[in-house]
Amino acid sequence: MATTPEPAFGTALPGASSLVGRIRAPRLRNHWSDRIGIALLVLAGAGLAVFFLAPLVTILLKALQDRSGAWVGFANFTTYFQTPALAQSIWNSLWVSVMVTAIVIPLAFLFAYALTRSCIRGKALLRNIAMVPILAPSLLAAISFIFWFGNQGIAKALLGDAQIYGAKGIVLSLCFATFPHALMILVTALSLTDARLYEAAYALGTPRWRRFLTITLPGAKYGLISAAMVVFTYALSDFGIPKVIGGNFNMLATDIFKLVIGQQDFGKGAVVGILLLAPVAITYAVDTWVQRRQSALLTARSVPYVPKPSRGFDWLMSAYCWLVAALMLAMIGMAVFASFVKFWPYDFTMSLNHYRMGLVEAGIFEAYVNSVTLAAFCATFGAAFVFGAAYLLEKTRGAEGWRPFVRLLAVLPMGVPGMVLGLGYIFFFVQESNPLHFLYGTMAILVVNTIVHYYTSSHLTAVTALKQIDNEFEAVSQSLRVPFWVTFHRVTVPVCLPALLEISRYLFVNAMTTVSAVVFLYSPKTTLASVAIVNLDEAGDIGAASAMATLIVVTSALVCVAYYFLQTWLDRRTQAWRQS
Amino acid sequence: MSVSPPDYLVLEHVRKEFGSFVALGDVSLSVRAGELLCFLGPSGCGKTTLLRIIAGLETQSAGRIIQGGRDISLLPPMKRDYGIVFQSYALFPNLTIAQNVAYGLVNRRVPRAERDRRVAELLTLVGLPDSGPKYPAQLSGGQQQRIAIARAIATSPGLMLLDEPLSALDARVRVRLRGEIRSLQQRLAVTTILVTHDQEEALTMADRIVVMNHGAIEQVGTPFEVYRNPATPFVADFVGKTNLLPAAGAGEGRVRIGDQRFACEFDGAFAKRTDLKVFFRPEDVQVRGVGGETPNSAAAVVQGLEFLGSYSRLTLRLNGIDQALIADLSVNDLAEFRVKPGDTLRVAVPVDRLRVFAAGPE
């Protein structure tokens, strides 16, 4: 009984498309378990809307209001641009960020090149040393530079008459702080190249420099753009470094703080926030575009490149890498060293005074406890929320119209500098008419803010892991009439545990080190370690500040080691089913 | 012929569009209780979409689906009654084989002892009685797919859906598993739909084959019918090796291919058409006992010879016909006629083996 296919035009089928008009396509009824999934997804999206979108919108509104809350149109913008000191900050922020990018990208590229394309020894060690700045608040570099080259710095003489405070110090410190971020991206980009391209070029007798220009650079192109965007954005929106070592050199990120906290001028603060959002939004858009192109370069059949020993080249690369590593260690080491020095620069005997008197007896140690608490909450609830939301987005069905919105809210936070997010939070939650006003000044708001601040990277890690597991697990479960949460806890979570740990570790370390967003939100009871460093430095107690910074670095490092062992233990436990 | 069993699954005017792309255009079909029905077609023909609509994993744009007398068109997958097996096996990697097979039973609150008994029974059924405590990664691809089948039938569903279940396996395993799935299906008498692009798989396993192309059904029939009497040039070309030659009608019961005329049985309306296609299988070409007076015989020059084991495939060129023909000769015929490239050979195609189509848009 072969059916002759005929166009359905004019047939009297209910729901068929016809020339007369389209009738809505049928939709499957939802099972009650699907409805629970939809409800949870709506809830997750609503959470992101309230704790990410609403604060941002409030900034836009505040920019159009004067101090009393009356609508003034673009008056705040006009007065802002007519204040020369403020308008100067735009220029300052831009050229400092461009300069940092121009310095860091070649340096990091060379380092990444050495790690991926040479046969130097101790690659893992070199890489870990280069990554150390990630474990510390960005301003650690600034504090170290003050100990090296500041007014009482031990190497001040090297600078002659010049001062480290100001643009010079900012650029140098930012170079250290951004180096690992650029390095991570570039190492990945350089690892992606297919060895067979090189073999083909080699077979054709192509000289080394030409292979570099025609294969290596084009292959790493997107990585380079992406790394440049990340460094530029970081430099543009970092608060800690210009605050500590900037002196009178004003940048947008410090202006926001001064305007809002110092002068309580919310309107102008909002204007700066919007100004900061614009270039970041552009770089973010470029980066998103680049990421999309990048993934197309990867093919499953590529053969990984294995470098061949080459004496002179390896020696040169080795020398360069160890030089960079030495500088990194000098930077980190100085802050640690200074934290034990009894009385800089007069008495260099080692003591725990800064820890005991500067932190514990001054009642500031509590800030450290708060930071660990915050980090622990982010690493647990944050990771669970991010992963759960990503699962609902990727693996459940229903509420198709709502999904793109939630997906957008999940990837946008990366494009919002911490200072702007913090500003939005303060504007949004300080209003007493807001039913969520009670959160203001609590630990909860710090936790939520930090999770949102670092949402995107965590979300993308979760999505990548979820995409790697078979898409048909959910289909099979449904055919067996097993509701999605059973499969979630019996299969998805165990399989994705490594990614879940990675998210948790990432949130923990960032919660320990972040300054920018939370600097607006802490209350006397919820001061954080990273914020305490800023305050100690401002009070001139730089010894205690370095002690606190050291505590943060050590904690982050220990936690990373703990996660590493947890991961190893897990690998061993799950080895039976992971591969065979 | 026995009376055919009642229809278990009925599709009525099912349509599926993705934006302006029509993936399925008005498909109607019924699946009989206990049969193994195969959706066969090239990639993109809509066969997997149709299977996923039956499973509730995609939603049809229009049309109805009735399973066991119940309209399931709008039911979510969890309210339908089927077990499904995918090309990727989709076994849960962190659960043991026993836990995988018991996955659907646990949720139905089957008592533990009975569950264990059922798992053991299923593992024996698929020939892997000792694999219970192992993990999927410790089994071969073919073994994993058997476990996936065991998991799908554990809850005794009324319908089994197999989505290219053998495509990820290597050739030997595929052939063995083909027979095993078929005999398992017959023993359980479970109504089964198998999606495949592999015609050999369809011909060897199916009770009936649904040949699909461009989102439409080209033919529904037993493997024999589909192979011997293809309904369209597409089916003729897609299933098995085929000679498909352009031809024109040359009066009642005759067609002209190039400069040669052949006798055949066809619809009288074709007599004057010039856009015909003549179809015959390579094994329909005969050399034994062919003489000058044999109907539909002609002299052919052997252009090429491909040795394929139990038979050889000749490429032949006939006077006045541009397109080369292929003919399959058994090892015996080959030895007897001592065919080698460059030889001339008299070949014939019996009248009842020629089929004539009006050439479609193909």
Tab-separated table of C-alpha atoms in Angstrom, chain B residues 35-158:
chain	number	residue	atom	x	y	z
B	35	GLU	CA	6.101	-7.226	12.662
B	36	LEU	CA	9.513	-5.705	12.119
B	37	LEU	CA	9.053	-2.705	9.886
B	38	CYS	CA	12.057	-0.988	8.452
B	39	PHE	CA	12.365	2.678	7.442
B	40	LEU	CA	14.940	2.674	4.681
B	41	GLY	CA	16.315	5.672	2.843
B	42	PRO	CA	19.307	7.904	2.261
B	43	SER	CA	20.347	10.384	4.940
B	44	GLY	CA	18.003	13.333	5.138
B	45	CYS	CA	15.023	11.384	3.799
B	46	GLY	CA	13.076	11.936	7.015
B	47	LYS	CA	13.224	8.378	8.382
B	48	THR	CA	14.812	9.369	11.698
B	49	THR	CA	12.473	12.341	12.041
B	50	LEU	CA	9.529	9.993	11.599
B	51	LEU	CA	10.885	7.639	14.258
B	52	ARG	CA	11.442	10.534	16.660
B	53	ILE	CA	7.894	11.729	16.084
B	54	ILE	CA	6.602	8.272	16.969
B	55	ALA	CA	8.747	8.446	20.112
B	56	GLY	CA	7.522	11.928	21.005
B	57	LEU	CA	11.043	13.325	20.789
B	58	GLU	CA	9.934	15.581	17.941
B	59	THR	CA	6.481	16.978	17.461
B	60	GLN	CA	4.721	16.568	14.138
B	61	SER	CA	3.499	19.749	12.448
B	62	ALA	CA	0.266	17.974	11.561
B	63	GLY	CA	-1.249	14.513	11.564
B	64	ARG	CA	-2.189	11.812	14.030
B	65	ILE	CA	-0.446	8.843	15.571
B	66	ILE	CA	-2.489	5.976	17.001
B	67	GLN	CA	-0.799	3.241	18.976
B	68	GLY	CA	-2.812	0.233	20.109
B	69	GLY	CA	-6.037	2.122	19.470
B	70	ARG	CA	-4.924	5.081	21.596
B	71	ASP	CA	-4.284	8.499	20.067
B	72	ILE	CA	-0.772	9.348	21.244
B	73	SER	CA	-0.238	12.335	18.934
B	74	LEU	CA	0.109	14.822	21.754
B	75	LEU	CA	1.358	12.609	24.558
B	76	PRO	CA	4.780	13.356	26.052
B	77	PRO	CA	7.341	10.538	25.697
B	78	MET	CA	6.813	9.461	29.294
B	79	LYS	CA	3.160	8.709	28.621
B	80	ARG	CA	3.878	6.645	25.520
B	81	ASP	CA	4.703	2.990	25.475
B	82	TYR	CA	7.951	2.140	23.706
B	83	GLY	CA	11.557	1.172	24.232
B	84	ILE	CA	14.207	2.878	22.156
B	85	VAL	CA	17.738	1.985	21.069
B	86	PHE	CA	20.093	4.527	19.542
B	87	GLN	CA	23.109	4.255	17.275
B	88	SER	CA	25.258	5.575	20.138
B	89	TYR	CA	23.929	2.860	22.522
B	90	ALA	CA	23.349	5.652	25.099
B	91	LEU	CA	24.236	3.335	27.968
B	92	PHE	CA	24.817	5.172	31.230
B	93	PRO	CA	28.598	4.923	31.593
B	94	ASN	CA	28.745	5.179	35.388
B	95	LEU	CA	26.189	2.441	36.016
B	96	THR	CA	26.910	-1.265	35.766
B	97	ILE	CA	25.305	-3.358	33.056
B	98	ALA	CA	22.808	-4.725	35.579
B	99	GLN	CA	21.950	-1.221	36.784
B	100	ASN	CA	21.524	-0.079	33.195
B	101	VAL	CA	19.145	-2.889	32.369
B	102	ALA	CA	17.210	-2.339	35.605
B	103	TYR	CA	17.032	1.426	35.065
B	104	GLY	CA	13.399	1.495	33.976
B	105	LEU	CA	12.350	-1.215	36.444
B	106	VAL	CA	13.568	0.669	39.506
B	107	ASN	CA	11.198	3.495	38.808
B	108	ARG	CA	8.248	1.170	38.444
B	109	ARG	CA	8.736	-0.055	41.989
B	110	VAL	CA	9.353	-3.621	40.884
B	111	PRO	CA	10.451	-5.533	44.011
B	112	ARG	CA	14.169	-6.055	44.223
B	113	ALA	CA	14.160	-9.834	43.932
B	114	GLU	CA	11.945	-9.766	40.892
B	115	ARG	CA	14.055	-7.017	39.387
B	116	ASP	CA	17.213	-9.074	39.768
B	117	ARG	CA	15.495	-12.061	38.273
B	118	ARG	CA	14.289	-10.022	35.299
B	119	VAL	CA	17.753	-8.526	34.723
B	120	ALA	CA	19.328	-11.995	34.783
B	121	GLU	CA	16.684	-13.250	32.376
B	122	LEU	CA	17.242	-10.335	29.978
B	123	LEU	CA	21.019	-10.674	30.078
B	124	THR	CA	20.657	-14.349	29.229
B	125	LEU	CA	18.225	-13.452	26.471
B	126	VAL	CA	20.767	-11.168	24.789
B	127	GLY	CA	23.531	-13.722	25.323
B	128	LEU	CA	25.579	-11.869	27.942
B	129	PRO	CA	24.590	-13.609	31.199
B	130	ASP	CA	27.805	-12.765	33.088
B	131	SER	CA	28.099	-9.094	32.193
B	132	GLY	CA	25.938	-7.751	35.059
B	133	PRO	CA	28.666	-6.344	37.304
B	134	LYS	CA	30.699	-4.860	34.414
B	135	TYR	CA	30.588	-1.268	33.165
B	136	PRO	CA	29.612	-0.392	29.585
B	137	ALA	CA	33.165	0.712	28.715
B	138	GLN	CA	34.342	-2.833	29.444
B	139	LEU	CA	32.157	-4.299	26.705
B	140	SER	CA	32.619	-4.229	22.948
B	141	GLY	CA	30.359	-2.109	20.765
B	142	GLY	CA	28.219	-5.048	19.740
B	143	GLN	CA	27.836	-6.177	23.347
B	144	GLN	CA	26.899	-2.673	24.438
B	145	GLN	CA	24.225	-2.525	21.780
B	146	ARG	CA	22.778	-5.835	23.005
B	147	ILE	CA	22.632	-4.381	26.516
B	148	ALA	CA	20.894	-1.309	25.141
B	149	ILE	CA	18.287	-3.611	23.611
B	150	ALA	CA	17.905	-5.478	26.885
B	151	ARG	CA	17.348	-2.183	28.672
B	152	ALA	CA	14.764	-1.128	26.095
B	153	ILE	CA	12.717	-4.318	26.394
B	154	ALA	CA	13.086	-4.684	30.165
B	155	THR	CA	9.785	-2.984	30.843
B	156	SER	CA	8.053	-5.052	28.115
B	157	PRO	CA	7.009	-2.100	25.970
B	158	GLY	CA	4.453	-2.552	23.206
